[in-house]
CSV table of C-alpha atoms and ligand atoms in Angstrom, one decimal:
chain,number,residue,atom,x,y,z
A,203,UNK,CA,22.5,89.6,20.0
A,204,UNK,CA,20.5,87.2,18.2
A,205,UNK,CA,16.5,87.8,17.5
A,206,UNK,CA,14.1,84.7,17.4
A,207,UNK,CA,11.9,85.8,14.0
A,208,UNK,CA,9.8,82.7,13.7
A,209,UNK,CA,6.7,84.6,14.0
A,210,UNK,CA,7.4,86.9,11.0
A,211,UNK,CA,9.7,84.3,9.2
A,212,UNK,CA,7.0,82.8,6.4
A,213,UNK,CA,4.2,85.7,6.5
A,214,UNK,CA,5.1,88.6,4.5
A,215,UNK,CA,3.6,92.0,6.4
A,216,UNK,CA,4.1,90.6,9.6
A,217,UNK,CA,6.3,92.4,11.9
A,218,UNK,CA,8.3,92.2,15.1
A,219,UNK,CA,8.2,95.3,17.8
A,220,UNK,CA,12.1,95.9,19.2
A,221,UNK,CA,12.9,97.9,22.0
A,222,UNK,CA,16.0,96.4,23.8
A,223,UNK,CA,19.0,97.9,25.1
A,224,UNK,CA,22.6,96.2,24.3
A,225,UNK,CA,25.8,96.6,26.1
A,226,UNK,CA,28.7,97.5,23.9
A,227,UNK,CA,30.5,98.8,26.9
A,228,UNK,CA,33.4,96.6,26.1
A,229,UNK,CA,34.2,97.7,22.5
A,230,UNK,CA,37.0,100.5,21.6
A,231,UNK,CA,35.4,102.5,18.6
A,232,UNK,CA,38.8,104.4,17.8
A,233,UNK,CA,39.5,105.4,20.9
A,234,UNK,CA,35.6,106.3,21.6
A,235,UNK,CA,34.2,104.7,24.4
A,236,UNK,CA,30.2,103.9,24.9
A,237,UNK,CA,29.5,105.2,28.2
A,238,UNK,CA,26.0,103.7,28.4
A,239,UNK,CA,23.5,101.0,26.8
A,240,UNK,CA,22.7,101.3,23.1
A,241,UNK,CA,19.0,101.6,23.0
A,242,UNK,CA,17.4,100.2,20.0
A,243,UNK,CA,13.3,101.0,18.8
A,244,UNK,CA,12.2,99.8,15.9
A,245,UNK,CA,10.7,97.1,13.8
A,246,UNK,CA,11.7,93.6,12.1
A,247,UNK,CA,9.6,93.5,9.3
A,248,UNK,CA,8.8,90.3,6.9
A,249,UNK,CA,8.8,92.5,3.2
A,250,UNK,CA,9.4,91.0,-0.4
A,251,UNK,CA,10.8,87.7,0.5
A,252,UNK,CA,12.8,90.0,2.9
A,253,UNK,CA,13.1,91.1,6.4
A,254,UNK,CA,14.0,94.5,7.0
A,255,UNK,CA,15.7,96.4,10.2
A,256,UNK,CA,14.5,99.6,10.3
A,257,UNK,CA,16.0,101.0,13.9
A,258,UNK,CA,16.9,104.1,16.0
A,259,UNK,CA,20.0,103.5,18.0
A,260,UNK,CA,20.7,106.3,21.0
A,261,UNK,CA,23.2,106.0,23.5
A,262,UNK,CA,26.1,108.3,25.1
A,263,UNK,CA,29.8,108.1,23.5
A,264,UNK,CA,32.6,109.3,25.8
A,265,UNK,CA,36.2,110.7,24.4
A,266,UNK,CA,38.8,113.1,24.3
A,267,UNK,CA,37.6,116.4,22.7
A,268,UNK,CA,40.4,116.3,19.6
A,269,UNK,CA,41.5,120.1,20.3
A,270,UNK,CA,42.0,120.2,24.4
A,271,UNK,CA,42.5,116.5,24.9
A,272,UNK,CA,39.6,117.1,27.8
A,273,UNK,CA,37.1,114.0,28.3
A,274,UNK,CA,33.7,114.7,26.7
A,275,UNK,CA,30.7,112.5,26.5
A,276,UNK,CA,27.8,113.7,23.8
A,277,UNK,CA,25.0,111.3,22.8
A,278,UNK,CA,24.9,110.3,19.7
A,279,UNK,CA,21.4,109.1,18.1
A,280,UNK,CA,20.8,107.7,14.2
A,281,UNK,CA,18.9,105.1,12.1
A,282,UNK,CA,19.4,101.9,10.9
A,283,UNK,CA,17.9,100.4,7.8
A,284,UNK,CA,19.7,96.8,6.5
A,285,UNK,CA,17.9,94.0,5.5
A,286,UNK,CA,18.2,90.6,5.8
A,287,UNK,CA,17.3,87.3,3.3
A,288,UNK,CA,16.8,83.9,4.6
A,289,UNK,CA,19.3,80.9,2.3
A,290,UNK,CA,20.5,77.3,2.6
A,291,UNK,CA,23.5,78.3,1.1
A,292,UNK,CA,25.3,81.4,3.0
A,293,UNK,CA,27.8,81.8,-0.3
A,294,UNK,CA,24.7,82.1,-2.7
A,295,UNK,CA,23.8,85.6,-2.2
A,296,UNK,CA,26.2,88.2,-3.8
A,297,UNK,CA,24.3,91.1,-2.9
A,298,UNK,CA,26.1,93.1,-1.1
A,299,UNK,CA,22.9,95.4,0.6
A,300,UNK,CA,21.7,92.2,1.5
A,301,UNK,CA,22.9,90.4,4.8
A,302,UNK,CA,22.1,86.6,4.4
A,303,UNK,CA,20.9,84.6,7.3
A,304,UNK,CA,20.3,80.3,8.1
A,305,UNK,CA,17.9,79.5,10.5
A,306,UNK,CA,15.3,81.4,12.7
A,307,UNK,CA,17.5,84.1,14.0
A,308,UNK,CA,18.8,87.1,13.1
A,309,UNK,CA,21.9,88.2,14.9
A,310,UNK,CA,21.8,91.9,14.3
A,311,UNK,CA,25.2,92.8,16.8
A,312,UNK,CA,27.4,92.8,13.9
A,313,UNK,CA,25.3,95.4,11.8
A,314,UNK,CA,24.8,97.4,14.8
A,315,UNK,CA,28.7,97.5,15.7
A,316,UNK,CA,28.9,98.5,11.8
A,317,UNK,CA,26.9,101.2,12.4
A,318,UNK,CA,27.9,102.7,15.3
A,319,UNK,CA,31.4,102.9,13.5
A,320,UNK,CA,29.9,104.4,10.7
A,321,UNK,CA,27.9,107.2,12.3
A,322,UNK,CA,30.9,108.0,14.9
A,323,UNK,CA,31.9,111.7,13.7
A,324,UNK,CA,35.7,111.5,13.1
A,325,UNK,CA,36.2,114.8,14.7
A,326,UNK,CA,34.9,115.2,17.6
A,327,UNK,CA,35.3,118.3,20.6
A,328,UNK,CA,34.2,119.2,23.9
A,329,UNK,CA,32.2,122.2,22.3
A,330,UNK,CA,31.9,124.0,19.3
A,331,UNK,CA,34.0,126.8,20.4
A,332,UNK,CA,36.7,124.9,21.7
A,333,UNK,CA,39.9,127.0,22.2
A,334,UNK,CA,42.2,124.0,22.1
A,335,UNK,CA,45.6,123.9,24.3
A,336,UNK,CA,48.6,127.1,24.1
A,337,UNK,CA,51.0,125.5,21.2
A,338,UNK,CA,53.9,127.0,23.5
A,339,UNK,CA,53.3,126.2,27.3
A,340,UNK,CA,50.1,123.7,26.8
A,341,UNK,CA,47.7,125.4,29.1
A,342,UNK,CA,44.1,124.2,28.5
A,343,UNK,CA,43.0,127.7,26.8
A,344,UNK,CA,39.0,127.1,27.5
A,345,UNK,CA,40.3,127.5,31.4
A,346,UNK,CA,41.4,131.0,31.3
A,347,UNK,CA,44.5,132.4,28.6
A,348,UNK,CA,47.9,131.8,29.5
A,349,UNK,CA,51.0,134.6,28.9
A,350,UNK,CA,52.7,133.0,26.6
A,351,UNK,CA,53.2,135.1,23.6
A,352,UNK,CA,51.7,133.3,20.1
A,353,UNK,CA,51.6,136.3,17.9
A,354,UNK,CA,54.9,137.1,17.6
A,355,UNK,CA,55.4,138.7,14.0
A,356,UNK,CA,51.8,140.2,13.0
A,357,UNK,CA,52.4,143.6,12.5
A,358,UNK,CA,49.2,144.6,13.5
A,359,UNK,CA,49.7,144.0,17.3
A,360,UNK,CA,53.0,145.6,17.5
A,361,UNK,CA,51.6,149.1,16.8
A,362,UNK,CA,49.4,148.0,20.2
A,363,UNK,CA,52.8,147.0,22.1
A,364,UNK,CA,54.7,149.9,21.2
A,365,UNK,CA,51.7,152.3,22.5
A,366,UNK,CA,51.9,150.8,25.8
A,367,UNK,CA,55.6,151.0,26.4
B,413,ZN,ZN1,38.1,120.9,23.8
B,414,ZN,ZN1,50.7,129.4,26.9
């Protein structure tokens, strides 16, 4: 989504107010889905030959909890800071902190795609206390236990067996 920032684009303190919401409904983000908009508030700000993207990004992600395999939405909600520098020549910059731009827009999908990636946790369940699936029969475990027998050698429980033969 691209930004028109020729009102901030040669006054330095001048700022743009950003309150938007973007449809990423059609990206995979490993097997994470977005289930609704990404809403974005925040500020495009014209600092030190600069402008900055200072941003809260919220929105709901939906998955399969990683232990039971059940689907699981959880909404997910972080800042953005990146900052962005105006050049006629696009291979000039090496800076790698600094995204370099042509123009008067600033197309800020790709650094909010980036970012959702990045803030993404890489495990991710359908509650803290998960139980997780029987290893022998597959039942969900969070549902109710099963009768298959997982403990087979600890000592411990088979002075509990024998006492109720
Ligand atoms: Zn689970
Ligand atoms: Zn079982």
């Amino acid at each position: 989504m691209k930004i028109d920032i020729t009102s901030i684009l040669y006054e330095e303190g001048k700022s743009i107010d950003i309150d938007k919401e973007l449809d990423f409904s059609d990206i995979e983000f490993d097997g994470v889905k977005l289930s609704t908009p990404v809403r974005l508030v925040g500020k495009l700000f014209n600092i030190g030959g600069c402008i900055e993207f200072n941003s809260n990004a919220s929105f709901e992600i939906s998955y399969l909890c990683d232990r039971c395999l059940s689907e699981s939405t959880k909404i997910l909600s972080f800042d953005i800071s990146e900052r962005f520098k105006k050049t006629l020549d696009l291979a000039d910059d090496q800076n790698p902190d600094i995204i370099c731009f042509s123009g008067n827009e600033i197309d800020i999908s790709e650094v909010l795609i980036n970012n959702i990636f990045m803030n993404i946790p890489s495990k991710l369940l359908c509650c803290e206390e998960c139980k997780g699936l029987c290893p022998v029969c597959g039942k969900n475990l969070n549902e109710g236990e099963c009768n298959c027998d997982t403990r087979t050698s600890d000592p411990r429980f088979d002075v509990l067996d024998n006492f109720f033969k």
